[in-house]
mmCIF file of C-alpha atoms in Angstrom:
data_model
loop_
_atom_site.group_PDB
_atom_site.id
_atom_site.type_symbol
_atom_site.label_atom_id
_atom_site.label_comp_id
_atom_site.label_asym_id
_atom_site.label_seq_id
_atom_site.Cartn_x
_atom_site.Cartn_y
_atom_site.Cartn_z
ATOM 1 C CA PRO H 1 0.000 0.000 0.000
ATOM 2 C CA ALA H 2 1.040 3.555 -0.655
ATOM 3 C CA PRO H 3 2.172 5.595 2.353
ATOM 4 C CA VAL H 4 -0.392 7.977 3.820
ATOM 5 C CA PRO H 5 0.570 11.580 2.986
ATOM 6 C CA ALA H 6 1.185 13.884 5.918
ATOM 7 C CA SER H 7 -1.549 16.198 4.634
ATOM 8 C CA ALA H 8 -4.146 13.479 5.275
ATOM 9 C CA SER H 9 -4.106 13.695 9.035
ATOM 10 C CA SER H 10 -6.556 14.755 11.715
ATOM 11 C CA SER H 11 -5.224 18.283 11.398
ATOM 12 C CA VAL H 12 -7.418 18.792 8.329
ATOM 13 C CA ALA H 13 -9.277 22.093 8.751
ATOM 14 C CA PRO H 14 -13.006 21.939 9.470
ATOM 15 C CA HIS H 15 -15.161 22.534 6.408
ATOM 16 C CA PRO H 16 -18.384 24.564 6.309
ATOM 17 C CA THR H 17 -21.623 22.832 5.361
ATOM 18 C CA ALA H 18 -24.953 24.394 4.365
ATOM 19 C CA ARG H 19 -28.015 23.647 6.474
ATOM 20 C CA GLN H 20 -31.585 23.542 5.173
ATOM 21 C CA ASP H 21 -32.345 26.913 6.781
ATOM 22 C CA GLY H 22 -29.579 28.519 4.727
ATOM 23 C CA ALA H 23 -27.186 28.962 7.639
ATOM 24 C CA THR H 24 -23.807 27.312 7.600
ATOM 25 C CA ALA H 25 -22.360 25.050 10.204
ATOM 26 C CA THR H 26 -18.839 23.827 10.602
ATOM 27 C CA ALA H 27 -18.338 20.087 10.414
ATOM 28 C CA PRO H 28 -15.742 18.524 12.688
ATOM 29 C CA PRO H 29 -12.339 17.692 11.212
ATOM 30 C CA LEU H 30 -12.121 14.440 9.300
ATOM 31 C CA PRO H 31 -10.499 11.548 11.188
ATOM 32 C CA PRO H 32 -7.108 10.367 10.008
ATOM 33 C CA PRO H 33 -7.215 7.717 7.317
ATOM 34 C CA PRO H 34 -6.541 4.142 8.365
ATOM 35 C CA THR H 35 -3.091 2.719 7.903
ATOM 36 C CA ARG H 36 -4.258 -0.892 8.090
ATOM 37 C CA VAL H 37 -7.583 -2.669 7.939
ATOM 38 C CA LEU H 38 -7.918 -5.197 10.752
ATOM 39 C CA GLY H 39 -10.770 -7.151 9.219
ATOM 40 C CA ALA H 40 -13.627 -7.050 6.750
ATOM 41 C CA PHE H 41 -16.808 -8.941 5.935
ATOM 42 C CA TYR H 42 -19.650 -8.912 3.449
ATOM 43 C CA ILE H 43 -23.288 -10.035 3.388
ATOM 44 C CA LYS H 44 -25.010 -11.249 0.227
ATOM 45 C CA PRO H 45 -27.953 -13.423 -0.790
ATOM 46 C CA ASN H 46 -26.824 -17.044 -0.686
ATOM 47 C CA PHE H 47 -29.136 -18.186 -3.471
ATOM 48 C CA PRO H 48 -31.141 -16.443 -6.208
ATOM 49 C CA GLY H 49 -34.913 -16.342 -6.438
ATOM 50 C CA ARG H 50 -37.093 -18.207 -3.979
ATOM 51 C CA SER H 51 -34.237 -18.784 -1.525
ATOM 52 C CA SER H 52 -32.795 -15.274 -1.613
ATOM 53 C CA HIS H 53 -34.083 -14.728 1.939
ATOM 54 C CA LEU H 54 -31.021 -16.718 3.091
ATOM 55 C CA CYS H 55 -27.782 -14.811 3.277
ATOM 56 C CA ASN H 56 -24.146 -15.783 3.204
ATOM 57 C CA GLY H 57 -21.050 -13.888 4.175
ATOM 58 C CA GLY H 58 -17.316 -13.888 3.930
ATOM 59 C CA PHE H 59 -14.881 -12.830 6.621
ATOM 60 C CA LEU H 60 -11.225 -11.791 6.593
ATOM 61 C CA VAL H 61 -9.023 -10.905 9.548
ATOM 62 C CA HIS H 62 -5.532 -9.546 8.996
ATOM 63 C CA GLU H 63 -3.137 -12.350 9.881
ATOM 64 C CA ASP H 64 -1.283 -10.183 12.427
ATOM 65 C CA GLU H 65 -4.562 -9.463 14.228
ATOM 66 C CA ARG H 66 -5.939 -12.979 14.606
ATOM 67 C CA GLY H 67 -6.825 -14.180 18.084
ATOM 68 C CA ARG H 68 -7.929 -10.708 19.273
ATOM 69 C CA GLY H 69 -11.692 -11.224 18.909
ATOM 70 C CA ILE H 70 -12.063 -9.261 15.672
ATOM 71 C CA GLY H 71 -13.704 -12.218 13.922
ATOM 72 C CA ARG H 72 -16.241 -12.604 16.744
ATOM 73 C CA LEU H 73 -16.998 -8.881 16.679
ATOM 74 C CA MET H 74 -17.602 -9.037 12.926
ATOM 75 C CA ALA H 75 -19.682 -12.241 13.230
ATOM 76 C CA LEU H 76 -22.035 -10.606 15.739
ATOM 77 C CA GLU H 77 -22.295 -7.491 13.578
ATOM 78 C CA TYR H 78 -22.985 -9.722 10.566
ATOM 79 C CA LEU H 79 -25.952 -11.296 12.404
ATOM 80 C CA ARG H 80 -27.296 -7.912 13.488
ATOM 81 C CA LEU H 81 -26.993 -6.426 10.004
ATOM 82 C CA ALA H 82 -28.350 -9.526 8.258
ATOM 83 C CA ARG H 83 -31.536 -9.335 10.312
ATOM 84 C CA ALA H 84 -31.770 -5.571 9.802
ATOM 85 C CA LEU H 85 -31.457 -6.145 6.038
ATOM 86 C CA GLY H 86 -34.449 -8.497 6.185
ATOM 87 C CA TYR H 87 -32.748 -11.853 5.753
ATOM 88 C CA LYS H 88 -34.533 -14.773 7.436
ATOM 89 C CA GLY H 89 -31.525 -17.036 7.862
ATOM 90 C CA SER H 90 -27.781 -17.305 7.336
ATOM 91 C CA PHE H 91 -26.303 -20.334 5.634
ATOM 92 C CA PHE H 92 -22.582 -20.987 5.296
ATOM 93 C CA ASN H 93 -22.223 -23.629 2.597
ATOM 94 C CA LEU H 94 -18.545 -24.492 2.793
ATOM 95 C CA VAL H 95 -16.592 -23.976 6.008
ATOM 96 C CA TYR H 96 -13.533 -26.124 5.406
ATOM 97 C CA SER H 97 -12.659 -28.594 8.118
ATOM 98 C CA ILE H 98 -9.055 -27.349 8.107
ATOM 99 C CA ASN H 99 -10.221 -23.820 9.078
ATOM 100 C CA ALA H 100 -10.240 -24.336 12.843
ATOM 101 C CA PRO H 101 -10.712 -20.640 13.765
ATOM 102 C CA SER H 102 -13.847 -20.381 11.623
ATOM 103 C CA LEU H 103 -15.268 -23.686 12.871
ATOM 104 C CA ASN H 104 -14.615 -22.686 16.487
ATOM 105 C CA LEU H 105 -16.257 -19.306 15.960
ATOM 106 C CA TRP H 106 -19.511 -20.607 14.454
ATOM 107 C CA ARG H 107 -19.705 -23.436 16.994
ATOM 108 C CA SER H 108 -19.292 -20.953 19.856
ATOM 109 C CA ILE H 109 -22.137 -18.620 18.894
ATOM 110 C CA PRO H 110 -25.484 -19.842 20.298
ATOM 111 C CA GLY H 111 -28.007 -20.383 17.530
ATOM 112 C CA PHE H 112 -25.671 -21.638 14.809
ATOM 113 C CA ILE H 113 -26.327 -25.276 13.980
ATOM 114 C CA GLU H 114 -24.266 -27.618 11.854
ATOM 115 C CA THR H 115 -26.583 -28.861 9.130
ATOM 116 C CA GLY H 116 -24.251 -31.198 7.301
ATOM 117 C CA THR H 117 -20.860 -32.241 6.083
ATOM 118 C CA ILE H 118 -19.805 -32.623 2.473
ATOM 119 C CA PRO H 119 -17.057 -35.268 2.483
ATOM 120 C CA GLY H 120 -14.147 -34.023 0.407
ATOM 121 C CA GLY H 121 -16.062 -30.832 -0.439
ATOM 122 C CA GLY H 122 -12.942 -28.674 -0.329
ATOM 123 C CA LYS H 123 -10.121 -29.028 -2.835
ATOM 124 C CA MET H 124 -6.817 -27.656 -1.601
ATOM 125 C CA ARG H 125 -4.078 -26.095 -3.727
ATOM 126 C CA ASP H 126 -1.948 -29.219 -3.400
ATOM 127 C CA GLY H 127 -4.804 -31.322 -4.795
ATOM 128 C CA SER H 128 -5.778 -32.868 -1.467
ATOM 129 C CA ARG H 129 -9.345 -32.641 -0.231
ATOM 130 C CA CYS H 130 -10.956 -31.759 3.076
ATOM 131 C CA ASP H 131 -14.520 -31.921 4.320
ATOM 132 C CA ALA H 132 -16.814 -28.887 4.084
ATOM 133 C CA ILE H 133 -19.075 -28.186 7.057
ATOM 134 C CA GLN H 134 -22.382 -26.331 6.659
ATOM 135 C CA PHE H 135 -23.840 -23.960 9.268
ATOM 136 C CA PHE H 136 -27.286 -22.374 9.557
ATOM 137 C CA TYR H 137 -28.567 -19.564 11.785
ATOM 138 C CA ASP H 138 -32.317 -18.838 11.945
ATOM 139 C CA LEU H 139 -32.680 -15.058 11.994
ATOM 140 C CA GLU H 140 -36.468 -15.214 12.532
ATOM 141 C CA SER H 141 -36.430 -17.124 15.809
ATOM 142 C CA LYS H 142 -35.410 -15.593 19.095
ATOM 143 C CA LYS H 143 -32.142 -17.184 20.129
ATOM 144 C CA GLU H 144 -29.819 -16.748 23.078
ATOM 145 C CA THR H 145 -27.890 -14.428 20.791
ATOM 146 C CA ASP H 146 -30.726 -12.381 19.295
ATOM 147 C CA PRO H 147 -29.002 -10.238 16.675
ATOM 148 C CA SER H 148 -31.690 -7.548 16.834
ATOM 149 C CA ALA H 149 -30.868 -7.060 20.519
ATOM 150 C CA LEU H 150 -27.131 -6.848 19.934
ATOM 151 C CA PRO H 151 -25.525 -3.439 20.212
ATOM 152 C CA SER H 152 -24.016 -2.119 17.005
ATOM 153 C CA MET H 153 -20.330 -2.614 16.336
ATOM 154 C CA GLU H 154 -19.714 1.057 17.174
ATOM 155 C CA GLN H 155 -21.546 0.654 20.490
ATOM 156 C CA ARG H 156 -19.494 -2.457 21.330
ATOM 157 C CA VAL H 157 -16.126 -0.860 20.645
ATOM 158 C CA GLY H 158 -17.019 2.738 21.432
ATOM 159 C CA LYS H 159 -15.783 5.361 19.034
ATOM 160 C CA LYS H 160 -12.650 3.349 18.308
ATOM 161 C CA ARG H 161 -12.316 2.502 14.671
ATOM 162 C CA LEU H 162 -11.652 -1.044 13.576
ATOM 163 C CA VAL H 163 -8.554 0.126 11.775
ATOM 164 C CA GLU H 164 -5.199 1.273 13.049
#
């Protein structure tokens, strides 16, 4: 990644903004840009058409940041957002059996159930195969971990940003 220029720091001058009543207000200075993303995730429909009420997601945690709870934080936010977006369930089709952190995470969150195993469902770069585990979370039922009752990610971590 390119270095962050010195001009892109929190010392950026406040900028005026117009209000509906015609007056101007001064917005606070912009925060400094991140120097590294700690993790990221996405939510998307898992299937088209009549099963598009089920979502799927993907998660990445920077390798230097693993083991700090960032994946769990994102998983809980994923559940909260998925319900807010109107999805009725989350279905992870292929969690590879060699991905112990992911398996441990989904198994540790109340409400996720293992729905099946696809023997040899994952093909590794070296040509070997591993099993693929499937997980489902019912977003319509009230669970011990009700995502609608979860605080937002910002509320859980305060005003801290999930980047350094």
